[in-house]
Amino acid sequence: MSLLHIDLPGLSLKNPVMPASGCFGFGKEFSQLFDLSVLGAIMVKATTPEPRFGNPTPRVAETPGGMLNAIGLQNPGLEKVMAEELPRLENYDVPIIANVAGSTEEDYVHVAQEISKAPNVHALELNISCPNVKTGGIAFGTDPEMARRLTRKVKEVSQVPVYVKLSPNVTNIVSIAKAVQEGGADGLTMINTLLGMRLDLQTAKPILANVTGGLSGAAVKPVALRMIYEVSQQVDLPIIGMGGIQSAQDVIEFFYAGASAVAVGTQNFIDPFVCPAIIEELPELVAELGYSHISECTGRSWKRNEKLAYHRA
Amino acid sequence: MRKEMCTVVQNKEIAHSVYELTLSGQMAGEMDEPGQFVHIRVSDNLDPLLRRPISIAAINKDKQEYTIIFRKQGRGTSLLAEKRPGEKVDVLGPLGNGFPTGEARSGDTALLVGGGIGVPPLYELAKQLVDRGIKVISVLGFQTASAVFYEEEFSRMGETYIATADGTYGRKGFVTSILDEADIQADILYSCGPTPMLRALEAGMFAPKSFLSLEERMSCGIGACFACVCPTKNGHEGDYRKVCSDGPVFRAGEVAI
């Protein structure tokens, strides 16, 4: 078996590298550039019950080492995602992680119930951390009780394992992580973007039409690493780590912090070939560092050589 | 569309803070429509992080070269202005859908209206239209005399009018000042420039058919990030187009500008 193969709840990953939700659409654009089957998985764009247009423009602003976005969960809605987007991805040998969003608890439950029936959806990613929508989103991810309750409701209806995407915009991320574990989550994905803003020098007003947006890119990497480091020691769930990953070296750093797989977000916008490039570089780097399997890197910052039960079949 | 390390052939300042950068690369062979753009990573560093979308001003397929013209404004374009011949630049392109030259027939008159840094893509358009036997009239607007570029190049293609906002060169005022005065009969209008100008052109109905090139903040440039969407005007709520991959050129009236 390849030294990159990872087994996680619902997911048999040929490698632990996948594009992060919101940074890869539904794969269509990237499929013109490379064979999507090389990816470990694909986290597709958030899906809500009804189509959403999202926020007015400008929706992005740049900062040193990062970018702010306030797209606002634009998506074609559950029906179209089920009928068009997911079937198109069946042409590739790659498991799909469907990102589930909504304004109300009922929205999440409805989308989770339906989208988890799609044959190529192997896991859900519960988006309780989008900072750019007025209702839902981050509201569910900053209150432990709401997070636990929503996770439980979604677990009741989902046909596939449920990963919960955590927001970094909290005082104590461990308490949220513990809450969703109690709610029955099968795994965690972290982190979503950090709430931020930028102002225009001439007009004195915010650059983003939504006023605030989510910060992503290399600038957030230290925050993501710290949070994964904390959560992975306190919670017994596999973590798919994300936040500013640009290289194979970054991937290993996330594993060291406690991640069992990773997602690449913003860097897809700068280098659309970044995922295949990292996947190609990883085996050599893992071997060079003296490991026989990448899973040996997980949590190495805080423990010695122990292997996590869920890594190997 | 490809990602390629293109080589700088030439980079020179052709007007105040306006640079003409010629690059060589195989992607020149894929540049079919005037009005498409390239997405340039100006630095390997993290600042600026994102690529810069810049429209293609001229294509030379025989030499596998293409030219972009940009205004040195922020950090990204300042770094690009410093590129010297022989340097490699990471380019993604060609991207987007350009001006539909096929909408003009041989013998037609095409009116090309450009504002400031929106002028460059009209140059390749003018070349291709003239090659196809279409008469080209160009109306170009700039801020001030020192910002004017390519007047001679456009003049070689046909009648060319220049306006400057401060009146230091050509007609004082905007491109619309010229259009309102000169009695220009055109079968088709192609334009690129600031949004208020495009709005005025759309409202003015200066030709039976109009095509406008839009600008919007982008991140990916390939249609994946949903940063550059604009709503359509077809009455279907929530319907949209992406400026990067559906545009940047749209038929006037297709999207809300």
XYZ file of C-alpha atoms in Angstrom:
570
model
C 0.000 0.000 0.000
C 1.174 3.499 -0.844
C 2.811 5.489 1.908
C 0.167 8.150 1.343
C -2.946 5.979 1.653
C -5.175 7.027 4.535
C -8.407 5.526 5.805
C -10.779 7.819 7.616
C -14.449 7.340 8.476
C -16.229 6.869 5.136
C -13.104 7.736 3.198
C -10.494 5.534 1.634
C -8.028 8.143 0.433
C -5.299 7.260 -2.063
C -3.530 10.281 -0.660
C -4.454 12.753 2.088
C -4.605 15.869 -0.118
C -7.849 17.415 -1.297
C -9.069 20.813 -2.433
C -10.985 22.689 0.267
C -14.628 23.634 -0.088
C -15.247 26.943 -1.812
C -11.860 26.917 -3.499
C -12.586 24.375 -6.198
C -16.222 24.962 -7.195
C -17.645 21.596 -8.202
C -14.431 20.648 -9.972
C -15.551 21.553 -13.477
C -12.983 24.278 -14.145
C -10.086 22.279 -12.724
C -11.099 19.155 -14.681
C -9.977 21.030 -17.798
C -6.508 21.341 -16.279
C -5.772 17.945 -14.734
C -7.265 14.522 -14.038
C -9.337 14.930 -10.870
C -8.769 11.240 -10.066
C -5.291 12.060 -8.751
C -6.853 13.871 -5.789
C -7.371 12.203 -2.429
C -10.904 13.586 -2.321
C -12.781 16.721 -3.331
C -14.570 18.991 -0.897
C -17.147 20.586 -3.148
C -18.689 24.010 -2.730
C -21.260 24.496 0.015
C -24.751 23.440 -0.949
C -27.922 24.998 0.446
C -31.523 23.826 -0.124
C -32.297 26.619 -2.601
C -30.011 28.357 -5.104
C -28.127 31.305 -3.636
C -26.697 34.298 -5.429
C -24.435 35.324 -2.578
C -23.168 38.768 -1.672
C -22.715 41.865 -3.836
C -19.229 42.587 -5.248
C -16.469 43.362 -4.406
C -16.285 39.941 -2.831
C -12.521 39.643 -2.457
C -9.747 41.832 -1.099
C -6.065 41.099 -0.787
C -3.843 41.314 2.280
C -0.160 40.449 2.653
C 0.030 36.673 2.498
C -3.693 36.251 2.347
C -7.039 37.202 0.962
C -10.418 38.135 2.346
C -13.509 36.706 0.735
C -17.180 37.304 1.243
C -18.769 35.203 -1.489
C -21.816 34.385 0.629
C -22.284 30.681 -0.148
C -23.276 31.207 -3.769
C -24.403 27.839 -5.132
C -26.946 26.402 -7.570
C -29.005 24.744 -4.821
C -29.492 21.118 -3.750
C -31.581 20.004 -6.713
C -29.096 21.140 -9.335
C -26.105 19.908 -7.367
C -27.711 16.446 -7.150
C -28.823 16.408 -10.790
C -25.802 17.967 -12.492
C -22.737 18.691 -10.397
C -22.331 15.430 -8.464
C -23.121 13.095 -11.421
C -20.443 14.864 -13.489
C -17.906 14.067 -10.785
C -18.783 10.355 -11.052
C -16.519 10.318 -14.102
C -13.572 10.437 -11.740
C -12.229 7.918 -9.276
C -12.391 10.291 -6.334
C -14.561 10.402 -3.206
C -16.608 13.551 -2.727
C -17.054 15.317 0.591
C -20.226 17.383 0.321
C -20.231 20.670 2.199
C -23.656 21.208 3.759
C -24.960 24.689 4.613
C -28.172 26.518 5.330
C -29.931 29.220 7.301
C -31.813 27.005 9.719
C -31.433 23.632 11.375
C -34.069 22.273 8.974
C -32.003 23.463 5.997
C -28.944 21.544 7.172
C -30.933 18.404 7.948
C -32.692 18.502 4.578
C -29.506 18.984 2.543
C -27.627 16.351 4.575
C -30.391 13.788 4.179
C -30.601 14.214 0.403
C -27.004 14.844 -0.595
C -25.716 11.904 1.462
C -27.694 9.625 -0.865
C -25.526 10.560 -3.861
C -23.390 7.526 -4.769
C -20.089 9.417 -4.890
C -20.632 11.413 -1.689
C -18.615 9.468 0.886
C -18.794 12.002 3.695
C -20.414 15.277 4.636
C -18.715 18.413 5.837
C -21.088 20.341 8.041
C -20.442 24.013 7.434
C -21.175 25.666 10.751
C -18.438 28.205 10.233
C -19.134 30.409 7.197
C -18.591 33.991 8.393
C -20.228 35.604 5.358
C -23.929 34.865 5.664
C -26.437 36.654 7.854
C -28.227 33.627 9.221
C -26.930 30.128 9.877
C -23.300 29.508 9.111
C -21.079 30.722 11.880
C -23.972 31.097 14.360
C -24.070 27.303 14.680
C -20.319 27.043 15.029
C -19.684 29.488 17.836
C -22.141 28.127 20.392
C -21.247 24.641 21.705
C -24.849 23.720 22.470
C -26.103 24.687 19.008
C -23.173 22.901 17.396
C -23.859 19.696 19.348
C -27.560 19.775 18.591
C -27.104 20.394 14.870
C -24.479 17.668 14.582
C -26.810 15.194 16.275
C -29.745 16.090 14.014
C -27.615 15.738 10.895
C -26.099 12.459 12.099
C -29.603 11.055 12.487
C -30.381 11.485 8.799
C -27.039 11.195 7.034
C -26.194 8.024 5.110
C -22.471 8.781 5.350
C -20.030 9.907 8.074
C -20.257 13.530 9.122
C -17.266 15.827 9.520
C -17.879 19.190 11.146
C -16.016 22.246 9.872
C -14.934 24.381 12.789
C -14.688 28.146 12.935
C -11.542 29.787 14.318
C -13.640 32.792 15.358
C -14.181 31.503 18.889
C -12.488 31.944 22.227
C -12.223 28.250 22.940
C -12.215 25.986 19.904
C -11.721 22.877 22.044
C -15.132 23.330 23.650
C -16.807 23.441 20.228
C -14.835 20.396 19.097
C -15.872 18.475 22.196
C -19.479 19.495 21.680
C -19.639 18.172 18.127
C -17.904 14.979 19.246
C -20.697 14.539 21.788
C -23.153 15.237 18.998
C -21.766 12.203 17.174
C -19.431 13.764 14.611
C -17.160 11.286 12.824
C -14.417 13.812 12.201
C -13.447 17.464 12.144
C -12.279 19.770 9.407
C -10.496 22.908 10.487
C -10.134 25.763 10.143
C -12.608 27.887 8.234
C -11.609 31.500 7.551
C -10.824 34.154 10.144
C -13.121 37.147 10.192
C -11.380 40.297 8.971
C -11.736 43.483 6.965
C -9.908 46.037 4.837
C -10.611 49.694 4.155
C -10.211 51.746 1.004
C -7.646 54.547 1.258
C -9.665 56.989 -0.886
C -13.217 56.342 0.266
C -12.430 55.342 3.869
C -15.051 52.611 3.478
C -14.684 48.839 3.627
C -13.393 47.301 0.386
C -15.728 44.324 0.648
C -19.384 45.047 -0.102
C -20.196 42.702 2.792
C -17.990 44.912 5.045
C -16.231 41.906 6.591
C -14.897 38.736 5.040
C -13.014 35.563 5.799
C -9.221 35.655 5.804
C -7.464 32.716 4.182
C -4.083 31.936 2.680
C -0.608 31.574 4.129
C -1.327 34.283 6.717
C -3.685 31.998 8.666
C -1.440 28.923 8.766
C -0.034 29.511 12.268
C -3.550 29.936 13.651
C -4.711 26.715 11.999
C -1.704 24.796 13.288
C -2.214 26.033 16.844
C -5.896 25.109 16.821
C -5.296 21.647 15.354
C -2.551 21.119 17.931
C -4.955 21.977 20.740
C -7.993 20.103 19.451
C -6.201 16.929 18.385
C -4.945 16.390 21.949
C -8.364 16.892 23.504
C -10.728 15.222 21.092
C -10.716 11.685 19.776
C -11.700 12.456 16.189
C -9.638 12.504 12.993
C -8.937 16.001 11.695
C -8.727 17.143 8.111
C -6.526 20.204 8.464
C -6.601 23.334 6.329
C -5.476 26.942 6.463
C -2.821 28.386 4.173
C -1.318 25.153 2.869
C 0.895 25.798 -0.148
C 3.427 22.993 -0.237
C 4.249 19.406 0.709
C 6.225 20.820 3.654
C 3.105 22.583 4.889
C 1.189 19.297 4.668
C 3.699 17.577 6.946
C 3.509 20.468 9.398
C -0.271 20.043 9.599
C 0.193 16.309 10.214
C 2.690 17.051 12.967
C 0.107 19.360 14.568
C -2.442 16.557 14.619
C -4.123 16.349 11.196
C -4.778 13.020 9.474
C -5.425 14.550 6.062
C -5.339 18.060 4.635
C -7.217 20.370 2.338
C -5.710 23.070 0.147
C -7.783 26.214 -0.263
C -6.650 29.623 -1.460
C -3.532 28.307 -3.173
C -5.773 26.712 -5.842
C -6.558 30.257 -6.988
C -2.894 31.134 -7.340
C -1.677 27.837 -8.728
C -4.505 25.666 -10.053
C -2.054 22.743 -10.231
C -1.038 22.970 -6.565
C -2.887 19.813 -5.402
C -1.382 17.448 -8.000
C 2.014 19.088 -7.425
C 1.876 18.485 -3.663
C 0.660 14.905 -4.172
C 3.601 14.259 -6.446
C 6.131 15.733 -4.023
C 4.808 14.160 -0.827
C 6.133 10.563 -1.088
C 9.699 11.745 -1.480
C 9.397 14.207 1.382
C 7.836 11.604 3.689
C 10.649 9.174 2.894
C 13.292 11.869 3.182
C 12.069 12.687 6.677
C 12.481 9.033 7.588
C 8.860 7.873 7.781
C 7.544 4.729 6.153
C 3.994 6.088 6.048
C 2.600 9.612 6.252
C 0.285 8.604 9.109
C 3.361 8.397 11.321
C 3.501 12.183 11.157
C 0.082 12.755 12.706
C 0.307 14.435 16.090
C 4.050 13.984 16.222
C 4.413 17.448 17.758
C 2.814 16.233 20.962
C 3.331 12.485 21.124
C 5.894 9.812 20.425
C 5.570 7.398 17.506
C 2.153 6.067 18.509
C -0.056 5.153 15.617
C -3.669 6.232 15.542
C -6.136 3.377 15.207
C -8.109 4.925 12.368
C -5.173 5.380 10.044
C -4.464 1.957 8.741
C -6.875 -0.608 7.516
C -5.624 27.554 -21.201
C -2.236 26.684 -19.783
C 0.139 27.707 -17.029
C 3.467 28.661 -18.479
C 6.680 30.425 -17.574
C 6.710 33.101 -20.264
C 9.844 35.059 -21.121
C 9.964 38.844 -21.083
C 10.917 40.089 -24.550
C 10.496 43.787 -23.887
C 9.076 46.034 -21.166
C 8.862 49.774 -21.662
C 6.973 52.760 -20.333
C 4.883 54.102 -23.224
C 3.006 56.802 -21.294
C 3.108 58.078 -17.744
C 3.079 54.911 -15.579
C 1.738 52.869 -18.504
C 3.842 49.879 -19.514
C 3.901 47.777 -22.634
C 5.181 44.294 -21.809
C 5.842 41.734 -24.516
C 6.107 38.094 -23.449
C 6.928 34.986 -25.404
C 5.297 31.653 -24.787
C 3.399 28.820 -26.422
C 0.127 30.203 -25.095
C 0.318 32.899 -27.792
C -0.757 30.142 -30.181
C -3.952 29.630 -28.196
C -4.967 33.286 -28.186
C -7.781 33.363 -30.670
C -10.072 36.164 -29.623
C -9.110 39.766 -28.926
C -10.295 40.764 -25.450
C -9.115 37.644 -23.639
C -6.799 38.105 -20.678
C -3.821 36.526 -18.954
C -3.529 35.974 -15.206
C -0.047 36.867 -14.017
C 1.776 35.907 -10.870
C 4.012 38.931 -10.463
C 6.124 37.488 -7.660
C 7.042 34.187 -6.027
C 6.552 35.824 -2.658
C 3.384 35.991 -0.602
C 2.734 39.666 -1.237
C 0.917 40.155 -3.448
C -0.627 36.731 -3.099
C -3.050 36.671 -5.996
C -2.436 36.816 -9.711
C -3.170 39.974 -11.689
C -5.639 39.747 -14.591
C -4.432 41.845 -17.535
C -5.984 41.961 -20.979
C -4.041 41.022 -24.068
C -3.237 44.019 -26.268
C -1.554 42.324 -29.213
C -0.892 38.788 -30.402
C 1.893 37.687 -32.710
C 1.361 33.990 -33.382
C 4.269 33.721 -35.830
C 6.755 34.840 -33.207
C 4.821 33.162 -30.344
C 4.638 36.500 -28.580
C 1.926 38.606 -27.035
C 1.792 42.064 -25.537
C 0.000 43.382 -22.481
C -0.364 47.002 -21.454
C -0.935 47.924 -17.840
C -0.855 50.908 -15.535
C 1.664 50.800 -12.696
C -0.669 51.442 -9.803
C -0.347 49.126 -6.840
C 2.194 46.678 -5.546
C 1.497 43.999 -8.129
C 1.755 46.155 -11.222
C 4.817 47.925 -9.783
C 6.601 44.570 -9.580
C 5.489 43.764 -13.106
C 6.866 47.103 -14.344
C 10.287 46.051 -13.071
C 10.498 42.874 -15.172
C 13.455 42.904 -17.534
C 14.037 41.096 -20.843
C 14.961 37.464 -20.308
C 13.119 37.189 -16.970
C 10.496 34.478 -16.617
C 6.956 35.271 -15.589
C 4.359 32.734 -14.374
C 1.289 33.221 -16.571
C -2.068 31.439 -16.688
C -3.896 31.966 -19.941
C -5.388 32.772 -22.260
C -8.532 33.182 -20.168
C -12.075 34.332 -20.767
C -14.141 35.057 -23.814
C -13.160 38.063 -25.871
C -14.844 40.318 -28.416
C -16.868 38.381 -31.002
C -15.274 39.632 -34.217
C -17.637 37.424 -36.214
C -20.530 39.704 -35.255
C -19.129 42.280 -37.692
C -19.341 41.558 -41.409
C -16.962 42.651 -44.149
C -17.905 46.182 -45.161
C -19.377 47.022 -41.761
C -18.186 49.930 -39.669
C -17.069 49.066 -36.144
C -16.850 51.718 -33.451
C -14.189 50.988 -30.835
C -14.494 52.964 -27.606
C -11.777 52.693 -24.983
C -11.187 54.417 -21.685
C -7.746 54.588 -20.062
C -6.310 51.184 -19.342
C -9.350 49.703 -21.127
C -7.859 50.795 -24.453
C -5.287 47.956 -24.899
C -7.553 45.005 -25.841
C -9.160 47.164 -28.528
C -5.835 47.300 -30.354
C -5.724 43.590 -31.203
C -9.442 43.830 -31.961
C -8.833 46.680 -34.426
C -6.096 44.683 -36.151
C -8.289 41.619 -36.563
C -11.291 43.632 -37.766
C -9.253 45.556 -40.341
C -7.780 42.250 -41.575
C -11.333 41.070 -42.191
C -12.289 44.128 -44.225
C -14.179 45.964 -41.525
C -13.878 49.722 -41.212
C -12.706 50.742 -37.747
C -13.328 54.072 -36.009
C -11.644 54.455 -32.613
C -12.646 56.830 -29.839
C -10.189 56.760 -26.962
C -10.403 58.582 -23.660
C -7.614 59.311 -21.183
C -7.181 61.344 -17.990
C -4.520 63.694 -19.273
C -2.035 64.199 -22.096
C 0.770 62.272 -20.416
C -1.481 59.207 -20.096
C -2.271 58.981 -23.821
C -0.844 55.972 -25.643
C -1.236 54.100 -28.941
C -2.806 57.041 -30.804
C -0.551 56.400 -33.772
C -1.167 52.637 -33.688
C -4.932 53.134 -33.738
C -4.687 55.861 -36.386
C -3.067 53.343 -38.726
C -6.227 51.219 -38.453
C -8.691 54.017 -39.143
C -10.160 57.305 -38.028
C -9.158 57.932 -34.379
C -10.453 60.483 -31.883
C -8.835 61.269 -28.541
C -10.423 62.868 -25.478
C -8.753 63.827 -22.219
C -10.681 64.550 -19.042
C -8.610 67.652 -18.295
C -8.455 68.871 -21.879
C -4.651 68.765 -22.087
C -4.861 66.739 -25.294
C -7.534 66.181 -27.937
C -11.132 66.958 -27.100
C -11.738 68.032 -23.491
C -14.122 65.686 -21.769
C -15.044 62.024 -22.048
C -15.415 59.659 -24.960
C -19.138 60.355 -24.830
C -18.427 64.055 -25.511
C -16.956 62.986 -28.846
C -19.701 60.485 -29.585
C -22.388 63.081 -28.874
C -20.783 65.569 -31.258
C -19.282 63.566 -34.093
C -21.883 61.978 -36.295
C -20.526 58.434 -36.289
C -22.641 55.801 -37.982
C -21.545 52.354 -36.872
C -22.962 48.870 -37.315
C -21.343 47.551 -34.170
C -19.714 48.947 -31.052
C -16.980 47.296 -29.018
C -15.814 48.858 -25.771
C -13.590 48.422 -22.757
C -13.051 50.901 -19.955
C -14.357 52.193 -16.640
C -17.833 51.067 -15.605
C -19.451 54.548 -15.756
C -18.276 54.811 -19.350
C -19.728 51.401 -20.211
C -23.031 52.407 -18.617
C -23.144 55.584 -20.701
C -22.422 53.604 -23.867
C -25.096 51.069 -23.055
C -27.625 53.849 -22.453
C -26.523 55.830 -25.526
C -27.241 53.068 -28.079
C -24.505 54.276 -30.408
C -24.782 51.199 -32.633
C -27.355 48.455 -33.246
C -25.062 45.905 -31.584
C -22.746 46.590 -28.659
C -20.227 44.426 -26.822
C -18.700 45.584 -23.542
C -15.679 44.261 -21.680
C -16.169 44.335 -17.910
C -13.741 44.580 -15.055
C -14.199 43.059 -11.601
C -11.960 41.980 -8.759
C -10.936 38.375 -9.389
C -9.046 35.751 -7.586
C -8.872 32.484 -9.552
C -9.625 33.847 -13.039
C -11.000 30.483 -14.204
C -14.535 30.493 -12.809
C -14.040 28.512 -9.611
C -14.061 31.093 -6.827
C -17.230 33.097 -7.574
C -15.545 36.408 -6.732
C -16.377 38.202 -9.990
C -20.029 37.409 -10.588
C -22.540 39.915 -11.907
C -26.299 39.513 -12.117
C -27.957 39.139 -15.517
C -30.751 41.392 -16.710
C -32.937 38.592 -18.067
C -35.398 38.836 -15.187
C -34.529 35.453 -13.688
C -33.810 36.118 -10.057
C -30.413 34.849 -8.955
C -29.171 34.339 -12.521
C -25.570 35.465 -12.957
C -22.487 35.443 -15.145
C -18.853 35.164 -14.075
C -16.798 38.014 -15.513
C -13.671 35.836 -15.752
C -15.005 32.744 -17.498
C -18.332 33.805 -19.070
C -16.894 37.230 -19.983
C -15.107 39.531 -19.653
C -16.916 40.586 -22.849
C -20.709 40.579 -22.804
C -23.368 41.754 -25.219
C -24.751 45.075 -23.927
C -27.822 44.399 -21.830
C -26.852 40.851 -20.877
C -25.560 41.699 -17.414
C -26.237 44.513 -14.965
C -23.286 46.891 -14.938
